[in-house]
Amino acid sequence: MTCDVDALLQHSPAGWLAVRWPDGNVLAANRKAAELCGRTSEQIVGQPWWDLLEPESAKRLSDWIAQWRRGDFPGERTGLWLHRTDETKTPITLRAATLSEAVSTGDTQAQHFLILEDRRETQALAERLEYAEARLEETQRVARLGWWEWDIQS
């Protein structure tokens, strides 16, 4: 069975950047990465990936970027913001992935990838869950149902 890696990356729900190691230049970007960055793929390709970040996020990533340049595998980083061309910012979680061998990504071969996860969706789900939990707790309190503690001393 063969797998069209390029098609998988292009249609992934996460943003993917194929990156040349160690200089960090973007070789290819999928549609989701372009959408998150507020740019076209053509505007992203050829740039160092850290130039896509909001400047303060890039500063906070200096140790991560240094690990990347040394060839170490940096861990997941959250609390970062992509700097969009419309001057808005997109909160992301950033992950690095290295494949055992290079795969075709459009017109080039790539072995190193960055995964950009949009935190707006996760934050919206967390807010909805907190709201639902608060409503459930209030409903249980009013109805005197659910989990409660009995204070024997009073």
mmCIF file of C-alpha atoms in Angstrom:
data_model
loop_
_atom_site.group_PDB
_atom_site.id
_atom_site.type_symbol
_atom_site.label_atom_id
_atom_site.label_comp_id
_atom_site.label_asym_id
_atom_site.label_seq_id
_atom_site.Cartn_x
_atom_site.Cartn_y
_atom_site.Cartn_z
ATOM 1 C CA MET A 1 0.000 0.000 0.000
ATOM 2 C CA THR A 2 1.348 3.415 -0.927
ATOM 3 C CA CYS A 3 0.499 6.706 0.668
ATOM 4 C CA ASP A 4 0.366 10.114 -0.972
ATOM 5 C CA VAL A 5 2.081 12.084 1.797
ATOM 6 C CA ASP A 6 1.750 15.350 -0.099
ATOM 7 C CA ALA A 7 -2.059 14.953 -0.289
ATOM 8 C CA LEU A 8 -2.222 14.068 3.415
ATOM 9 C CA LEU A 9 -0.219 17.152 4.377
ATOM 10 C CA GLN A 10 -2.128 19.488 2.060
ATOM 11 C CA HIS A 11 -5.515 18.437 3.461
ATOM 12 C CA SER A 12 -4.507 18.098 7.105
ATOM 13 C CA PRO A 13 -6.628 19.971 9.691
ATOM 14 C CA ALA A 14 -3.355 21.152 11.274
ATOM 15 C CA GLY A 15 -0.956 23.631 9.709
ATOM 16 C CA TRP A 16 2.196 21.964 8.344
ATOM 17 C CA LEU A 17 5.421 23.611 7.251
ATOM 18 C CA ALA A 18 8.066 21.534 5.483
ATOM 19 C CA VAL A 19 11.333 23.117 6.609
ATOM 20 C CA ARG A 20 14.954 22.915 5.468
ATOM 21 C CA TRP A 21 17.214 22.069 8.354
ATOM 22 C CA PRO A 22 19.160 23.805 9.927
ATOM 23 C CA ASP A 23 18.590 27.179 8.208
ATOM 24 C CA GLY A 24 14.841 27.018 8.893
ATOM 25 C CA ASN A 25 13.659 28.136 5.465
ATOM 26 C CA VAL A 26 10.158 26.957 4.611
ATOM 27 C CA LEU A 27 10.098 24.577 1.641
ATOM 28 C CA ALA A 28 6.319 24.070 1.516
ATOM 29 C CA ALA A 29 3.233 25.095 3.496
ATOM 30 C CA ASN A 30 -0.181 23.470 3.462
ATOM 31 C CA ARG A 31 -3.462 25.365 3.147
ATOM 32 C CA LYS A 32 -4.137 25.410 6.903
ATOM 33 C CA ALA A 33 -0.687 26.901 7.641
ATOM 34 C CA ALA A 34 -1.279 29.595 5.021
ATOM 35 C CA GLU A 35 -4.721 30.305 6.511
ATOM 36 C CA LEU A 36 -3.327 30.546 10.061
ATOM 37 C CA CYS A 37 -0.580 32.909 8.882
ATOM 38 C CA GLY A 38 -2.955 35.030 6.798
ATOM 39 C CA ARG A 39 -0.670 34.568 3.802
ATOM 40 C CA THR A 40 -0.485 32.530 0.624
ATOM 41 C CA SER A 41 1.858 29.546 0.427
ATOM 42 C CA GLU A 42 3.966 31.517 -2.031
ATOM 43 C CA GLN A 43 4.442 34.270 0.577
ATOM 44 C CA ILE A 44 5.588 31.729 3.177
ATOM 45 C CA VAL A 45 7.949 29.549 1.123
ATOM 46 C CA GLY A 46 11.575 30.678 1.285
ATOM 47 C CA GLN A 47 11.237 32.542 4.608
ATOM 48 C CA PRO A 48 12.741 31.323 7.874
ATOM 49 C CA TRP A 49 9.798 29.826 9.798
ATOM 50 C CA TRP A 50 10.468 32.001 12.852
ATOM 51 C CA ASP A 51 9.750 35.122 10.769
ATOM 52 C CA LEU A 52 6.104 33.990 10.694
ATOM 53 C CA LEU A 53 5.846 34.421 14.457
ATOM 54 C CA GLU A 54 4.880 37.552 16.326
ATOM 55 C CA PRO A 55 8.225 39.160 17.364
ATOM 56 C CA GLU A 56 7.720 38.605 21.113
ATOM 57 C CA SER A 57 6.929 34.910 20.476
ATOM 58 C CA ALA A 58 10.068 34.586 18.362
ATOM 59 C CA LYS A 59 12.149 36.075 21.212
ATOM 60 C CA ARG A 60 10.651 33.600 23.690
ATOM 61 C CA LEU A 61 11.534 30.804 21.269
ATOM 62 C CA SER A 62 15.233 31.651 21.066
ATOM 63 C CA ASP A 63 16.213 28.526 23.035
ATOM 64 C CA TRP A 64 13.881 26.382 20.898
ATOM 65 C CA ILE A 65 15.360 27.847 17.697
ATOM 66 C CA ALA A 66 18.895 27.231 19.045
ATOM 67 C CA GLN A 67 17.966 23.580 19.716
ATOM 68 C CA TRP A 68 16.571 23.344 16.191
ATOM 69 C CA ARG A 69 19.781 24.736 14.669
ATOM 70 C CA ARG A 70 21.941 22.312 16.712
ATOM 71 C CA GLY A 71 19.896 19.404 15.401
ATOM 72 C CA ASP A 72 18.266 18.627 18.740
ATOM 73 C CA PHE A 73 14.596 17.730 18.778
ATOM 74 C CA PRO A 74 12.775 20.560 20.601
ATOM 75 C CA GLY A 75 9.593 19.782 22.526
ATOM 76 C CA GLU A 76 6.119 21.226 22.102
ATOM 77 C CA ARG A 77 5.692 24.942 22.799
ATOM 78 C CA THR A 78 2.439 26.726 23.574
ATOM 79 C CA GLY A 79 1.577 30.373 24.143
ATOM 80 C CA LEU A 80 2.927 31.474 20.766
ATOM 81 C CA TRP A 81 1.320 33.817 18.289
ATOM 82 C CA LEU A 82 1.554 33.909 14.512
ATOM 83 C CA HIS A 83 1.925 37.406 13.086
ATOM 84 C CA ARG A 84 -0.605 37.739 10.277
ATOM 85 C CA THR A 85 -0.359 40.185 7.390
ATOM 86 C CA ASP A 86 -3.638 41.803 8.534
ATOM 87 C CA GLU A 87 -1.888 42.645 11.851
ATOM 88 C CA THR A 88 -4.032 40.228 13.871
ATOM 89 C CA LYS A 89 -2.454 37.409 15.846
ATOM 90 C CA THR A 90 -3.316 33.707 15.895
ATOM 91 C CA PRO A 91 -2.552 31.670 19.053
ATOM 92 C CA ILE A 92 -0.809 28.382 18.237
ATOM 93 C CA THR A 93 0.915 25.371 19.708
ATOM 94 C CA LEU A 94 4.123 24.544 17.839
ATOM 95 C CA ARG A 95 5.547 21.030 17.412
ATOM 96 C CA ALA A 96 8.542 19.755 15.456
ATOM 97 C CA ALA A 97 8.628 16.431 13.612
ATOM 98 C CA THR A 98 11.469 14.726 11.797
ATOM 99 C CA LEU A 99 10.783 11.777 9.514
ATOM 100 C CA SER A 100 13.186 8.864 9.129
ATOM 101 C CA GLU A 101 13.487 9.663 5.430
ATOM 102 C CA ALA A 102 12.516 12.557 3.187
ATOM 103 C CA VAL A 103 9.110 12.579 1.501
ATOM 104 C CA SER A 104 7.807 14.468 -1.496
ATOM 105 C CA THR A 105 6.008 17.693 -0.643
ATOM 106 C CA GLY A 106 5.011 19.341 -3.886
ATOM 107 C CA ASP A 107 8.107 20.272 -5.862
ATOM 108 C CA THR A 108 10.607 19.368 -3.139
ATOM 109 C CA GLN A 109 11.660 16.645 -0.711
ATOM 110 C CA ALA A 110 11.399 17.312 3.016
ATOM 111 C CA GLN A 111 12.293 15.462 6.191
ATOM 112 C CA HIS A 112 11.706 18.170 8.830
ATOM 113 C CA PHE A 113 8.264 19.575 9.581
ATOM 114 C CA LEU A 114 6.636 22.026 11.941
ATOM 115 C CA ILE A 115 3.045 21.472 13.025
ATOM 116 C CA LEU A 116 0.989 24.581 13.804
ATOM 117 C CA GLU A 117 -2.071 23.815 15.922
ATOM 118 C CA ASP A 118 -4.716 26.531 16.126
ATOM 119 C CA ARG A 119 -5.424 27.105 19.836
ATOM 120 C CA ARG A 120 -8.534 29.206 19.146
ATOM 121 C CA GLU A 121 -10.570 26.035 18.577
ATOM 122 C CA THR A 122 -9.229 24.391 21.741
ATOM 123 C CA GLN A 123 -9.856 27.550 23.780
ATOM 124 C CA ALA A 124 -13.445 27.806 22.495
ATOM 125 C CA LEU A 125 -14.120 24.161 23.429
ATOM 126 C CA ALA A 126 -12.620 24.665 26.901
ATOM 127 C CA GLU A 127 -14.814 27.735 27.459
ATOM 128 C CA ARG A 128 -17.943 25.820 26.379
ATOM 129 C CA LEU A 129 -17.041 22.956 28.711
ATOM 130 C CA GLU A 130 -16.484 25.304 31.667
ATOM 131 C CA TYR A 131 -19.836 26.987 30.982
ATOM 132 C CA ALA A 132 -21.641 23.616 30.795
ATOM 133 C CA GLU A 133 -19.987 22.433 34.018
ATOM 134 C CA ALA A 134 -20.998 25.629 35.818
ATOM 135 C CA ARG A 135 -24.604 25.252 34.630
ATOM 136 C CA LEU A 136 -24.675 21.610 35.746
ATOM 137 C CA GLU A 137 -23.259 22.512 39.154
ATOM 138 C CA GLU A 138 -25.822 25.301 39.611
ATOM 139 C CA THR A 139 -28.680 23.040 38.508
ATOM 140 C CA GLN A 140 -27.585 20.314 40.925
ATOM 141 C CA ARG A 141 -27.268 22.841 43.742
ATOM 142 C CA VAL A 142 -30.763 24.260 43.156
ATOM 143 C CA ALA A 143 -32.316 20.785 42.813
ATOM 144 C CA ARG A 144 -30.224 19.410 45.675
ATOM 145 C CA LEU A 145 -28.992 16.598 43.432
ATOM 146 C CA GLY A 146 -25.590 15.331 42.434
ATOM 147 C CA TRP A 147 -22.422 15.505 44.440
ATOM 148 C CA TRP A 148 -22.652 17.200 47.777
ATOM 149 C CA GLU A 149 -20.921 17.070 51.132
ATOM 150 C CA TRP A 150 -22.629 16.589 54.482
ATOM 151 C CA ASP A 151 -21.119 18.641 57.276
ATOM 152 C CA ILE A 152 -21.938 16.577 60.375
ATOM 153 C CA GLN A 153 -20.829 19.334 62.757
ATOM 154 C CA SER A 154 -23.539 21.772 61.667
#
